[in-house]
Amino acid sequence: MFKETKNKVQTIIKTGEETQPSRLSGPQRLQECSLIVIVLSSIFLSVALFTFSAADPSWSQTAWGGEINNAGGLVGAWLADTLFLFLVL
């Protein structure tokens, strides 16, 4: 708290406002971001598969005028249809 010099005493005050270095390095940040993307993609794919409807317009359907019932929209309908098609074969 106090620092003595030859002629006088100086007061040294430390505040908690010092900036701390980032705790994650570049590769660690990339790994964390990719994990977040994988989790969000998995959630989207799960929702698309759970709300699959055979009547949705998709890759294996010839009729394109129907309403999309999949919660993932057109992309979810295509992904769910393609995955079900290749998983069943």
Backbone as numpy.savetxt, mean C-alpha at the origin, in Angstrom:
# Nx Ny Nz CAx CAy CAz Cx Cy Cz
25.35 21.02 32.89 24.54 22.20 32.89 25.40 23.46 32.89
26.46 23.43 33.67 27.36 24.58 33.72 28.71 24.18 33.18
29.32 25.09 32.45 30.64 24.86 31.89 31.55 25.98 32.38
32.62 25.59 33.04 33.52 26.60 33.59 34.65 26.89 32.62
34.89 28.15 32.39 36.07 28.60 31.67 36.96 29.34 32.67
38.02 29.92 32.21 38.95 30.57 33.14 38.32 31.74 33.89
37.50 32.52 33.21 37.01 33.75 33.84 35.53 33.72 34.20
34.74 32.90 33.54 33.31 32.97 33.82 32.67 31.59 33.65
31.45 31.50 34.05 30.67 30.27 33.94 29.63 30.47 32.86
29.59 29.56 31.88 28.58 29.64 30.82 27.52 28.58 31.08
26.31 28.94 30.83 25.22 27.99 30.97 24.94 27.35 29.61
24.89 26.04 29.60 24.60 25.31 28.37 23.21 24.70 28.50
22.33 25.08 27.60 20.96 24.57 27.64 20.72 23.74 26.39
20.29 22.52 26.59 19.94 21.67 25.45 18.42 21.58 25.37
17.92 21.77 24.19 16.48 21.65 23.99 16.18 20.36 23.24
14.98 19.93 23.32 14.57 18.70 22.64 14.20 18.92 21.19
14.52 20.06 20.62 14.13 20.38 19.26 15.18 19.96 18.23
16.15 19.20 18.64 17.17 18.76 17.69 16.55 17.76 16.72
16.90 17.90 15.47 16.35 16.97 14.49 17.10 15.65 14.56
16.35 14.59 14.58 16.95 13.27 14.61 17.04 12.74 13.19
18.07 11.99 12.90 18.18 11.42 11.55 17.06 10.43 11.28
16.76 10.26 10.01 15.70 9.32 9.62 16.06 7.92 10.09
15.09 7.21 10.57 15.34 5.88 11.10 15.39 4.82 10.01
14.86 5.12 8.83 14.85 4.15 7.75 15.80 4.58 6.65
16.58 3.65 6.17 17.47 3.95 5.05 16.70 3.78 3.74
17.34 4.06 2.62 16.69 3.96 1.31 16.12 2.59 1.01
16.92 1.52 1.14 16.37 0.18 0.87 15.26 -0.22 1.83
15.34 0.23 3.07 14.29 -0.09 4.03 12.99 0.63 3.67
13.10 1.87 3.21 11.89 2.60 2.77 11.26 1.93 1.56
12.10 1.50 0.62 11.60 0.81 -0.56 10.91 -0.49 -0.18
11.48 -1.21 0.77 10.88 -2.45 1.23 9.54 -2.19 1.91
9.46 -1.15 2.71 8.21 -0.83 3.39 7.14 -0.39 2.40
7.52 0.42 1.41 6.56 0.86 0.39 6.05 -0.32 -0.43
6.95 -1.23 -0.78 6.51 -2.39 -1.56 5.60 -3.29 -0.73
5.84 -3.39 0.56 4.95 -4.17 1.43 3.56 -3.54 1.48
3.49 -2.22 1.55 2.20 -1.53 1.56 1.46 -1.76 0.25
2.17 -1.69 -0.87 1.55 -1.93 -2.18 1.04 -3.36 -2.29
1.80 -4.32 -1.79 1.39 -5.72 -1.84 0.14 -5.95 -0.99
0.09 -5.36 0.19 -1.08 -5.52 1.06 -2.32 -4.90 0.42
-2.19 -3.69 -0.14 -3.34 -3.05 -0.78 -3.80 -3.82 -2.01
-2.86 -4.35 -2.78 -3.22 -5.15 -3.95 -3.92 -6.44 -3.54
-3.47 -7.04 -2.46 -4.11 -8.26 -1.97 -5.54 -7.99 -1.50
-5.73 -6.87 -0.85 -7.08 -6.51 -0.40 -7.99 -6.28 -1.61
-7.49 -5.56 -2.62 -8.29 -5.30 -3.82 -8.63 -6.61 -4.53
-7.66 -7.49 -4.66 -7.88 -8.77 -5.33 -8.87 -9.63 -4.55
-8.79 -9.62 -3.24 -9.74 -10.38 -2.42 -11.16 -9.86 -2.60
-11.31 -8.55 -2.59 -12.64 -7.96 -2.78 -13.17 -8.31 -4.17
-12.31 -8.25 -5.18 -12.73 -8.58 -6.54 -13.14 -10.04 -6.65
-12.42 -10.93 -5.99 -12.77 -12.35 -6.05 -14.05 -12.66 -5.27
-14.23 -12.02 -4.12 -15.43 -12.28 -3.33 -16.69 -11.74 -3.99
-16.57 -10.70 -4.79 -17.74 -10.11 -5.45 -17.83 -10.52 -6.91
-17.22 -11.65 -7.25 -17.25 -12.14 -8.63 -18.67 -12.45 -9.06
-19.01 -12.06 -10.25 -20.29 -12.39 -10.86 -20.01 -12.87 -12.28
-20.59 -14.00 -12.63 -20.37 -14.56 -13.97 -21.00 -13.68 -15.05
-21.93 -12.82 -14.67 -22.61 -11.96 -15.65 -21.82 -10.69 -15.96
-20.75 -10.43 -15.22 -19.95 -9.22 -15.47 -19.24 -9.32 -16.81
-19.16 -8.20 -17.53 -18.39 -8.22 -18.78 -16.91 -8.39 -18.46
-16.30 -9.37 -19.11 -14.89 -9.65 -18.83 -14.27 -10.37 -20.01
-13.09 -10.89 -19.80 -12.31 -11.49 -20.88 -13.00 -12.70 -21.49
-13.63 -13.53 -20.69 -14.24 -14.76 -21.21 -15.70 -14.58 -21.62
-16.25 -13.39 -21.45 -17.64 -13.13 -21.81 -17.71 -12.44 -23.17
-18.72 -12.79 -23.94 -18.88 -12.15 -25.24 -19.80 -10.94 -25.19
-20.70 -10.89 -24.23 -21.62 -9.76 -24.10 -20.95 -8.65 -23.29
-20.88 -7.45 -23.87 -20.21 -6.34 -23.21 -21.18 -5.26 -22.73
-22.45 -5.44 -22.93 -23.39 -4.38 -22.60 -23.93 -4.43 -21.20
-23.54 -5.43 -20.42 -24.13 -5.60 -19.09 -23.56 -4.66 -18.04
-24.28 -4.59 -16.94 -23.85 -3.78 -15.81 -22.78 -4.53 -15.02
-21.82 -3.81 -14.48 -20.75 -4.44 -13.70 -21.18 -4.53 -12.24
-21.22 -5.75 -11.71 -21.62 -5.96 -10.32 -20.42 -6.14 -9.39
-19.24 -6.24 -9.93 -18.04 -6.47 -9.12 -17.67 -5.18 -8.38
-17.30 -5.32 -7.11 -16.93 -4.15 -6.31 -15.61 -3.53 -6.79
-14.81 -4.29 -7.52 -13.56 -3.79 -8.06 -13.72 -3.11 -9.40
-14.94 -2.98 -9.87 -15.18 -2.34 -11.16 -14.78 -3.24 -12.31
-14.50 -2.63 -13.44 -14.14 -3.39 -14.63 -12.82 -4.14 -14.44
-11.86 -3.50 -13.79 -10.57 -4.16 -13.55 -10.76 -5.35 -12.62
-11.55 -5.19 -11.58 -11.82 -6.30 -10.67 -12.56 -7.43 -11.35
-13.49 -7.10 -12.24 -14.23 -8.13 -12.97 -13.29 -8.92 -13.88
-12.41 -8.22 -14.57 -11.44 -8.90 -15.45 -10.49 -9.78 -14.65
-9.95 -9.25 -13.56 -9.02 -10.03 -12.75 -9.69 -11.26 -12.14
-10.88 -11.07 -11.58 -11.58 -12.20 -10.96 -11.93 -13.25 -12.00
-12.41 -12.84 -13.15 -12.77 -13.79 -14.20 -11.54 -14.56 -14.69
-10.45 -13.86 -14.90 -9.23 -14.51 -15.38 -8.68 -15.48 -14.34
-8.68 -15.08 -13.08 -8.18 -15.98 -12.04 -9.07 -17.20 -11.87
-10.39 -17.00 -11.88 -11.28 -18.15 -11.78 -11.15 -19.07 -12.99
-10.95 -18.49 -14.16 -10.81 -19.29 -15.37 -9.58 -20.18 -15.29
-8.46 -19.62 -14.86 -7.22 -20.41 -14.81 -7.12 -21.28 -13.57
-7.81 -20.94 -12.50 -7.79 -21.78 -11.31 -8.68 -23.01 -11.47
-9.73 -22.88 -12.25 -10.66 -24.00 -12.45 -10.08 -24.99 -13.45
-9.34 -24.50 -14.43 -8.77 -25.40 -15.44 -7.80 -26.29 -14.83
